[in-house]
XYZ file of C-alpha atoms in Angstrom:
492
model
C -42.689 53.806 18.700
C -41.978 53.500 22.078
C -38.817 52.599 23.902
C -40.438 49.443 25.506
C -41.820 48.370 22.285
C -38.340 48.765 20.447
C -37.015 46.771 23.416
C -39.764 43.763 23.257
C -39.134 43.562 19.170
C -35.332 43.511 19.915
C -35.221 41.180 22.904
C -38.210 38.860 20.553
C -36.013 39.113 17.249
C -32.868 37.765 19.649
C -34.907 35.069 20.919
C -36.236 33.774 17.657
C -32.659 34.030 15.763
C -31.484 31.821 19.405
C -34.117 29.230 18.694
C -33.686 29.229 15.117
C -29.977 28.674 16.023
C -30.498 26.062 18.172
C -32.399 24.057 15.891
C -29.930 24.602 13.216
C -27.266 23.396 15.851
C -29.653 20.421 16.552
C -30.364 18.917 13.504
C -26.446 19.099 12.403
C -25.838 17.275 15.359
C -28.659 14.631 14.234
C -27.323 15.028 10.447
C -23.520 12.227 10.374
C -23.519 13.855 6.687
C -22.890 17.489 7.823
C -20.512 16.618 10.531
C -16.644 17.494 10.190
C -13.947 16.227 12.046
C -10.471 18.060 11.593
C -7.203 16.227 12.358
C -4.788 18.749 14.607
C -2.277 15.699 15.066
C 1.737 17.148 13.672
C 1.324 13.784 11.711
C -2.230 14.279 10.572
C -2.779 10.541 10.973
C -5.410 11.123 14.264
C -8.206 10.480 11.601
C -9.006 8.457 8.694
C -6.493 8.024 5.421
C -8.109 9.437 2.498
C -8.065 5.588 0.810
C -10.508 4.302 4.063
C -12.678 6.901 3.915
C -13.044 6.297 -0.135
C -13.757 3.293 0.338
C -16.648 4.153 2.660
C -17.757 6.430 -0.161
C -18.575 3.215 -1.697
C -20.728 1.666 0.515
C -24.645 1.016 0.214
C -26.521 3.073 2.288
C -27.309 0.904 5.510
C -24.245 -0.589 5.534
C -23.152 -1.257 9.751
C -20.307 -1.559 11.752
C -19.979 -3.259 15.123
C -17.111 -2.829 17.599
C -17.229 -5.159 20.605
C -14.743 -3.893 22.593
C -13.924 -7.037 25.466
C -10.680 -7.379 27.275
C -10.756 -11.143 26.411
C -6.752 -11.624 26.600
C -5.814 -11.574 30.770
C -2.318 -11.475 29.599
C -2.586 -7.713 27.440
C -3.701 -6.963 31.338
C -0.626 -8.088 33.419
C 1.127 -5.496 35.402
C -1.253 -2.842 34.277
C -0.367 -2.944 31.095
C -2.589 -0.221 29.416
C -2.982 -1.717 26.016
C -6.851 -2.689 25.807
C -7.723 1.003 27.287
C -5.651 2.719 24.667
C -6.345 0.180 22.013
C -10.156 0.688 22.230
C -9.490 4.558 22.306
C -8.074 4.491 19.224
C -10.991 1.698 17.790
C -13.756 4.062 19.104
C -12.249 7.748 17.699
C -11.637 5.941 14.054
C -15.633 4.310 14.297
C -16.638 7.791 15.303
C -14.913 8.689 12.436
C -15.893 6.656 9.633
C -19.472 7.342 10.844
C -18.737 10.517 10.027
C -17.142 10.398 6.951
C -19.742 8.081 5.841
C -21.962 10.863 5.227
C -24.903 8.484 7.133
C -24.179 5.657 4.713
C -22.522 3.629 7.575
C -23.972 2.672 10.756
C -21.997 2.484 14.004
C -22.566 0.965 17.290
C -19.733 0.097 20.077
C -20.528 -2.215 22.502
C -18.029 -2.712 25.315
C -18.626 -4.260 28.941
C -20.681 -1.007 30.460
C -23.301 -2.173 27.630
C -26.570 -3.318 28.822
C -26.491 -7.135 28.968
C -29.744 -7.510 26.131
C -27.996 -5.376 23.860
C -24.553 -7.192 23.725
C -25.843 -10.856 23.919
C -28.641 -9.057 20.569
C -25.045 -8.039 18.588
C -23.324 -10.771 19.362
C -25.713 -13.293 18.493
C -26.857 -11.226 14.947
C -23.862 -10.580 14.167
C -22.380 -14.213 14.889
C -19.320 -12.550 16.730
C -16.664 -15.184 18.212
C -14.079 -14.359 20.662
C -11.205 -12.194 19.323
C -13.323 -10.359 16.697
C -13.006 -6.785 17.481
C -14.954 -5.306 14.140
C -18.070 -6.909 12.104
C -18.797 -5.175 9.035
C -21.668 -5.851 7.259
C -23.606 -4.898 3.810
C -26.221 -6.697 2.971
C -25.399 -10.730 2.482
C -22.018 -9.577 3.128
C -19.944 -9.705 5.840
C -16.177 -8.999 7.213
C -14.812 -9.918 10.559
C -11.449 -7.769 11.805
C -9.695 -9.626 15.150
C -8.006 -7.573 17.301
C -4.630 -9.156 16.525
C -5.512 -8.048 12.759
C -5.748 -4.155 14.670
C -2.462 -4.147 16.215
C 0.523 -5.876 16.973
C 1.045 -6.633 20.335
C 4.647 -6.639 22.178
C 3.586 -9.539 25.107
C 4.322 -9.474 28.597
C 7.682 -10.852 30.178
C 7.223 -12.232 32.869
C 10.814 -12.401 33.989
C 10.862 -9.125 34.745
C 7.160 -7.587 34.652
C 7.453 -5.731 31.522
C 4.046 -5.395 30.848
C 2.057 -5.617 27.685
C 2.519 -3.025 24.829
C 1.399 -2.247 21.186
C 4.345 -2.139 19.313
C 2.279 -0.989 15.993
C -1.319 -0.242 14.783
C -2.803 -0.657 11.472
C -6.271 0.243 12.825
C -6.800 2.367 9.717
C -5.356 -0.253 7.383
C -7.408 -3.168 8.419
C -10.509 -1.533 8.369
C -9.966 0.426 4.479
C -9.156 -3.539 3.755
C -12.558 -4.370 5.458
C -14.406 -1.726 3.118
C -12.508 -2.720 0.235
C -13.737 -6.054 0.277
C -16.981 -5.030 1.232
C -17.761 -2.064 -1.114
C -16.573 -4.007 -4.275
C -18.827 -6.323 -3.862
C -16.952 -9.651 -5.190
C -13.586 -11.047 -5.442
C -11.153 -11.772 -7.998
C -8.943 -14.982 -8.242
C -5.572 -14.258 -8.548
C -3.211 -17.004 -10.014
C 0.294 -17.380 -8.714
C 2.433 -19.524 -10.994
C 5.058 -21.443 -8.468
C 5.623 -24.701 -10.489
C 8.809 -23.389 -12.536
C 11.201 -22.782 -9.749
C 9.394 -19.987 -8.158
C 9.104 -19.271 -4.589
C 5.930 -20.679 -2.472
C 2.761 -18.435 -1.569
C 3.012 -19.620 1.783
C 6.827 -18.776 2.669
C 7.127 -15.803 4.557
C 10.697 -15.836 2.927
C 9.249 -16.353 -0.872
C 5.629 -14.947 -1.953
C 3.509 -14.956 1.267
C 4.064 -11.083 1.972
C 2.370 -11.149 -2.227
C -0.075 -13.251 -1.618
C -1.201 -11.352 2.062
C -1.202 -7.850 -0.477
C -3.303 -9.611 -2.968
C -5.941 -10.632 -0.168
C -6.050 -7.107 1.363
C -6.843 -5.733 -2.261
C -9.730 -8.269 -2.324
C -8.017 -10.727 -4.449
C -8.371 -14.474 -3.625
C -4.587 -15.844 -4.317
C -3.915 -19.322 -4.877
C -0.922 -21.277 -6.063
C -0.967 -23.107 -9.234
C 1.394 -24.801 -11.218
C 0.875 -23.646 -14.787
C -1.317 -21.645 -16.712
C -3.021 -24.852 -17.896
C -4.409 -24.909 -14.294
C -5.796 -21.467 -14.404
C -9.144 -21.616 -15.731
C -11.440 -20.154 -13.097
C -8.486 -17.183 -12.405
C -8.977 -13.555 -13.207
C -5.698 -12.781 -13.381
C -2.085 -14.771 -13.880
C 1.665 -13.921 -11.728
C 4.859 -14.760 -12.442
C 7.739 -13.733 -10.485
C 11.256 -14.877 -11.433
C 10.047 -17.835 -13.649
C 13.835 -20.213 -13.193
C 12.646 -22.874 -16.184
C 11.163 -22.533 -19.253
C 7.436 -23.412 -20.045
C 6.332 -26.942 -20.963
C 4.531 -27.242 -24.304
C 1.017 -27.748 -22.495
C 1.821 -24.645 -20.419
C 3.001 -22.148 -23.286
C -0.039 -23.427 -24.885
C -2.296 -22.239 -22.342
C -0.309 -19.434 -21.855
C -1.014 -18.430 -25.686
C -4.768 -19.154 -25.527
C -4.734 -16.999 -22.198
C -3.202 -14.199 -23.968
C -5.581 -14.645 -26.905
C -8.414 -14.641 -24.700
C -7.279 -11.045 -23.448
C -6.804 -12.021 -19.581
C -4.879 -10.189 -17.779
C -1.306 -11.223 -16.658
C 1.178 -9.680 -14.189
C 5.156 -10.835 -14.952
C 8.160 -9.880 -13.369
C 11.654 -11.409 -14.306
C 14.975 -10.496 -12.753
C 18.478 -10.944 -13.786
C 18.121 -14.430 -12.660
C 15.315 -15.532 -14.729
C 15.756 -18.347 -17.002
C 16.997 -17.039 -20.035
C 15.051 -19.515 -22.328
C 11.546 -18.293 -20.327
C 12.093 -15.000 -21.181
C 12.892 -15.877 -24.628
C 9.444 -17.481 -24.304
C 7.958 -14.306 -23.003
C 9.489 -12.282 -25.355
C 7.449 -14.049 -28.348
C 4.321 -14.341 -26.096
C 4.485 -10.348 -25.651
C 5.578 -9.239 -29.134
C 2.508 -7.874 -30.771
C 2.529 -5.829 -27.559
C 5.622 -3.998 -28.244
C 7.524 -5.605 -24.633
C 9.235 -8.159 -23.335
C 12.522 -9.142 -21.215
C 16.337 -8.261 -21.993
C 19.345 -9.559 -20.379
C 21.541 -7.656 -17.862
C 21.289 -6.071 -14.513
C 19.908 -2.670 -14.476
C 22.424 -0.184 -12.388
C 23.124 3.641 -12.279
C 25.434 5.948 -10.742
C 25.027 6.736 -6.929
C 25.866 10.180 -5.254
C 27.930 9.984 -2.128
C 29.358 13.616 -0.998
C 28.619 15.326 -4.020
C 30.295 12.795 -6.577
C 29.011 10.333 -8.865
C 29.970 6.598 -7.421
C 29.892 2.995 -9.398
C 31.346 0.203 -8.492
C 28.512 -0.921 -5.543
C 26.111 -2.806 -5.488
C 23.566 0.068 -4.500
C 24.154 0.828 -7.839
C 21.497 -2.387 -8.794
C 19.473 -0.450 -6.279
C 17.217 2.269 -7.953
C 15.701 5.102 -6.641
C 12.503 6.321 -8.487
C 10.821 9.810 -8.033
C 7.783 11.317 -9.952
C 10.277 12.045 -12.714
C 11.089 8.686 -13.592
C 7.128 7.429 -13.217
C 4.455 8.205 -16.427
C 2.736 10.786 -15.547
C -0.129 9.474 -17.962
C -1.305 5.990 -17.066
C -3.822 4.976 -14.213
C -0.660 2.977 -12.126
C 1.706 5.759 -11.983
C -0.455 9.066 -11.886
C -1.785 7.890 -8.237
C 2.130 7.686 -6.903
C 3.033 10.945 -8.533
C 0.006 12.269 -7.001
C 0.937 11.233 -3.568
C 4.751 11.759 -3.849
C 5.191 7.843 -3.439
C 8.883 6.391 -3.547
C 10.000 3.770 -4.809
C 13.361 1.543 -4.565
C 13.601 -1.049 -7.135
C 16.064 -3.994 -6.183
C 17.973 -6.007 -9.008
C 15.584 -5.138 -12.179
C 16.515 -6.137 -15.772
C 15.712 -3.929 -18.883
C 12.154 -4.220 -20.207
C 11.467 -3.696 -23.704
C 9.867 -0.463 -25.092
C 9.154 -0.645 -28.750
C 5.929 -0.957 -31.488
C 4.017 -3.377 -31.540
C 0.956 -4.111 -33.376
C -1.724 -1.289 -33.869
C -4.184 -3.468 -31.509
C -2.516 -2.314 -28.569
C -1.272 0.557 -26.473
C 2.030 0.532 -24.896
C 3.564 2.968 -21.896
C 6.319 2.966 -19.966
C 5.288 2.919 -16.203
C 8.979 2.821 -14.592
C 12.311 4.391 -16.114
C 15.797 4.784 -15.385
C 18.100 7.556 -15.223
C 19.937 8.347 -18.829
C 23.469 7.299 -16.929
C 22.407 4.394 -16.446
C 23.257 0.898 -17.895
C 22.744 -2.922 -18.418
C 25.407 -4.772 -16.473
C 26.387 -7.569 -18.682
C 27.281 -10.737 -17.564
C 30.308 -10.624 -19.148
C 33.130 -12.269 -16.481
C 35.672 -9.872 -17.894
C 33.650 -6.674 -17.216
C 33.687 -4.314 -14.054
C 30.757 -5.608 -11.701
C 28.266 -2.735 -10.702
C 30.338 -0.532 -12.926
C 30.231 0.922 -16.878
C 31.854 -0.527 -19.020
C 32.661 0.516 -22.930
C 30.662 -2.592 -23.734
C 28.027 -1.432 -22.193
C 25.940 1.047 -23.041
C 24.446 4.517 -21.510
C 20.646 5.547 -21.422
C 17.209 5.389 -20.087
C 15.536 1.695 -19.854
C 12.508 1.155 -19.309
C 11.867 -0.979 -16.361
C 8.540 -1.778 -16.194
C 5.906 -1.335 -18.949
C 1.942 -2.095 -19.355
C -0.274 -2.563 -22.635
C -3.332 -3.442 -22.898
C -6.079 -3.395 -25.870
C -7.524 0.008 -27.751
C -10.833 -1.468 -27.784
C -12.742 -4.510 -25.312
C -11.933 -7.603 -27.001
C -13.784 -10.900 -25.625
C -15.994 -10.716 -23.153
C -15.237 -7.030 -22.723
C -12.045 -7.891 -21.179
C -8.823 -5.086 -22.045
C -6.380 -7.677 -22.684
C -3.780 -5.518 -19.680
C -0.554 -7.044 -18.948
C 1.762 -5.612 -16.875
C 5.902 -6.473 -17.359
C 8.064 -5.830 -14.722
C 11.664 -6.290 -14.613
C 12.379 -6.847 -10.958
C 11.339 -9.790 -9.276
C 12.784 -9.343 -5.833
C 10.655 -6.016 -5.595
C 7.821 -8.624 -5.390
C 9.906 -10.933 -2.633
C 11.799 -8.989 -0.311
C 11.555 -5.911 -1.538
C 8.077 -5.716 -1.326
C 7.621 -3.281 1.524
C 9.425 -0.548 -0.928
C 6.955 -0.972 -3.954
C 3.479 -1.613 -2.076
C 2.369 1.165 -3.889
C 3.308 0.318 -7.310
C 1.881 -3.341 -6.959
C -1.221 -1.927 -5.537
C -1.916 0.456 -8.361
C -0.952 -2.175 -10.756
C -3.201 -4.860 -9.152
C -5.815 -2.005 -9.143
C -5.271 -1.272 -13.252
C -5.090 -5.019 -13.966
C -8.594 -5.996 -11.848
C -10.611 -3.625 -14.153
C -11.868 0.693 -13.568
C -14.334 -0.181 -11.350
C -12.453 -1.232 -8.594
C -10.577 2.277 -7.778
C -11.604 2.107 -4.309
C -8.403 -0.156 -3.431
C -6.067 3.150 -3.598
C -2.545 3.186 -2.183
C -2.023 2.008 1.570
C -1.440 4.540 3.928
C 1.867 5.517 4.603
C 1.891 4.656 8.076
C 1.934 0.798 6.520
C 5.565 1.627 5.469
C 9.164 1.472 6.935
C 10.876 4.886 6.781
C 12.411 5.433 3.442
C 14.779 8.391 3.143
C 15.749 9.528 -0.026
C 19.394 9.435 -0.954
C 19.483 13.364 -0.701
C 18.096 13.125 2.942
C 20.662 10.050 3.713
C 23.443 12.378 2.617
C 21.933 15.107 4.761
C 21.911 13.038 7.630
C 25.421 12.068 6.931
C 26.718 15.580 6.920
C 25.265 17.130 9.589
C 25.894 13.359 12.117
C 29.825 13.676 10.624
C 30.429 16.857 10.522
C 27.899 19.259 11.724
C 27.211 17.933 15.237
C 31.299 17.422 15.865
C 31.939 21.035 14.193
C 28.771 22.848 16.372
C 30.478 21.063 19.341
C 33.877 22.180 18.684
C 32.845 25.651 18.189
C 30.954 25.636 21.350
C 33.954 24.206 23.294
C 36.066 26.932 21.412
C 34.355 29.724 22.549
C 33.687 28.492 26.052
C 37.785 28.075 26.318
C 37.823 31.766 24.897
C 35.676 33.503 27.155
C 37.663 31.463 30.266
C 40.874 32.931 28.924
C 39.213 36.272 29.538
């Protein structure tokens, strides 16, 4: 064979494994399933939390999203205030995104003010956009709207000085995962918060409103009520911190509820009436749970040594250790190395039952710790010898072996902390969450945890008493040393 001929078969062999290559390169580009996007961001929260893009696992193929990104608010654009131009940077990487992730299930399209004319008066009219909706998702019959307030929370212009404009937080992510939630499930749930015995309202940002705005974004429909005996078109009943004890018509609709194998969600603090959670304690026998008296308190480390005595100690700290490790609430947390910080919790009962159902202990304590009693002669926030040592339980779900009516599991979940579900609900999102989750039924995992972003920081106590250390004594000590050696060598 000749030289020229090797060459041509070479130089044709290259050309066909270039055009073969370029095709491939092609049709990945054509192919949303077969793209990957990789987050390089220190934080890795440049992309998608693994919860959102779960969610759009669950969509119907066809599904769409619309962005209509419009600088409709002239005061986001006073003294060049650059939040619309990083705001719809952000909306337009995560769409990009979820397109992605989608695996072609999801449809994109942005439409911002370079857009032809016909195609943003099409998308706004088919999609029935008003002003302030930044994101339309749609499936089918079904549709979600996202504003742009919903997107990101805005610090506003003074004009006193010309501060412009500036997001103060974004929960881009967070919204839309809510979105798909909602959408991908398909139907929602009716969620029945009991307020009529002393309870705080659904509506006051003080009481229950930051409960009833976690309910919605798990694609629950919340809605006060006063009694069980009002609750027959709800899925699923809450108590927190019930201060009186049920009227006969109530207790009897909360027996037939019970009997009927709907689900309930109950917390009780220290606070609780004492005669309710008598009253829950015979509702929740044959369950093997119920409510005992005393605030729940352990030990706190400060510089090495074990400290009682504060009230800190009524504040407990709960790792993977003190979680199950074996039900469908807790294995999630443990998964994700979620925190949590349980505020004023009373002991929850851990014992048989009756064989019809299965009990587990979601939430313990540590063994040193103890029931404060109310007793007026005791130690407050401290042991006493009336007082006993060991691990509580402090919250604890059953539910049914077997589908009882209507297929329904019969899960209740008992919770001894009711300001975990008030105030200090921003340090158990996750645990509400996953219970909501557990109590709505299996086939509604897409809800997942929120993303950690959606949190306040939350250091450990080890890491608090790290910080301590080194802000008392290591940055004074490095800057002694320095100043020591810098008079040294000047000596020389």
């Amino acid at each position: 064979m000749s030289r020229r001929l090797r060459l041509g078969l070479l130089t044709a062999f290259a050309a066909a494994c270039a055009i073969a290559f370029t095709m491939l390169l092609l049709y990945t580009f054509s192919r949303p399933g077969l793209r990957v996007r990789i987050d390089l961001s220190s934080t890795g929260t440049a992309g998608l939390s693994d919860r959102t893009v779960s969610a759009i696992g669950q969509l119907p193929k066809g599904s769409r999203l619309t962005a209509f990104l419009f600088p409709e608010d002239d005061s986001l654009r006073w003294f060049n205030s650059n939040v619309y131009p990083q705001a719809f940077d952000r909306i337009t990487s995560l769409v990009e995104d979820a397109r992605v992730q989608s695996g072609g299930k999801l449809e994109t399209l942005v439409i911002d003010i370079n857009s032809p004319m016909v195609a943003r008066e099409r998308e706004i009219n088919r999609s029935e956009r008003k002003p302030g909706e930044a994101i339309v998702l749609e499936s089918g019959d079904q549709r979600r709207v996202i504003s742009f307030e919903d997107l990101f929370q805005i610090l506003r212009a003074n004009t006193n000085d010309s501060t412009p404009a500036r997001i103060q937080r974004e929960r881009v992510d967070a919204a839309l995962g809510d979105a798909v939630v909602a959408l991908a499930s398909g139907s929602t749930l009716k969620a029945g918060i009991v307020t009529g015995y002393g309870q705080a309202s659904a509506t006051d940002p003080n009481g229950l409103l930051g409960l009833a705005q976690l309910l919605v974004r798990d694609n629950w429909e919340p809605v006060e009520i006063d009694g069980p005996a009002d609750a027959d078109d709800c899925d699923l009943l809450i108590f927190v911190d019930q201060k009186q004890p049920f009227l006969p018509s109530d207790l009897k609709a909360m027996q037939d509820w019970l009997a009927d194998d709907k689900a309930v969600f109950v917390a009780l603090g220290p606070n609780a009436s004492p005669v309710a959670a008598n009253q829950w304690n015979e509702l929740l026998k044959d369950r093997g749970t119920g409510f005992e008296p005393g605030l729940l308190c352990e030990p706190i480390r400060v510089a090495g040594t074990l400290i009682e005595g504060r009230s800190d100690c009524a504040k407990l700290e709960l790792n993977g250790e003190r979680l199950s490790g074996q039900h469908p609430i807790t294995v999630p947390l443990i998964e994700d190395n979620r925190l949590l910080l349980v505020i004023g919790a009373r002991p929850v009962r851990f014992q048989s039952g009756t064989n019809d159902f299965t009990q587990e202990r979601l939430l313990r304590t540590d063994p040193l710790a103890w029931a404060d009693s109310q007793d007026p002669n005791g130690l407050v926030f401290s042991y006493d010898k009336n007082e006993e040592r060991g691990i509580r339980s402090i919250a604890v779900a059953t539910e049914r072996w077997a589908a009882g009516k209507e297929g329904r599991m019969g899960r209740v979940v008992a919770f001894g902390s009711a300001a975990s579900l008030g105030a200090g609900l921003d340090f158990n999102r996750d645990f509400v969450t996953s219970s909501l989750q557990w109590l709505g039924g299996d086939d509604r995992k897409a809800s997942g945890l929120i993303g950690l972003g959606e949190r306040p920081f939350q250091p450990d106590r080890a890491s608090i008493a790290r910080i301590n250390n080194i802000s008392v004594y290591g940055i004074p000590g490095v800057t002694f040393l320095i100043g020591l050696w810098v008079f040294l060598r000047r000596r020389r």
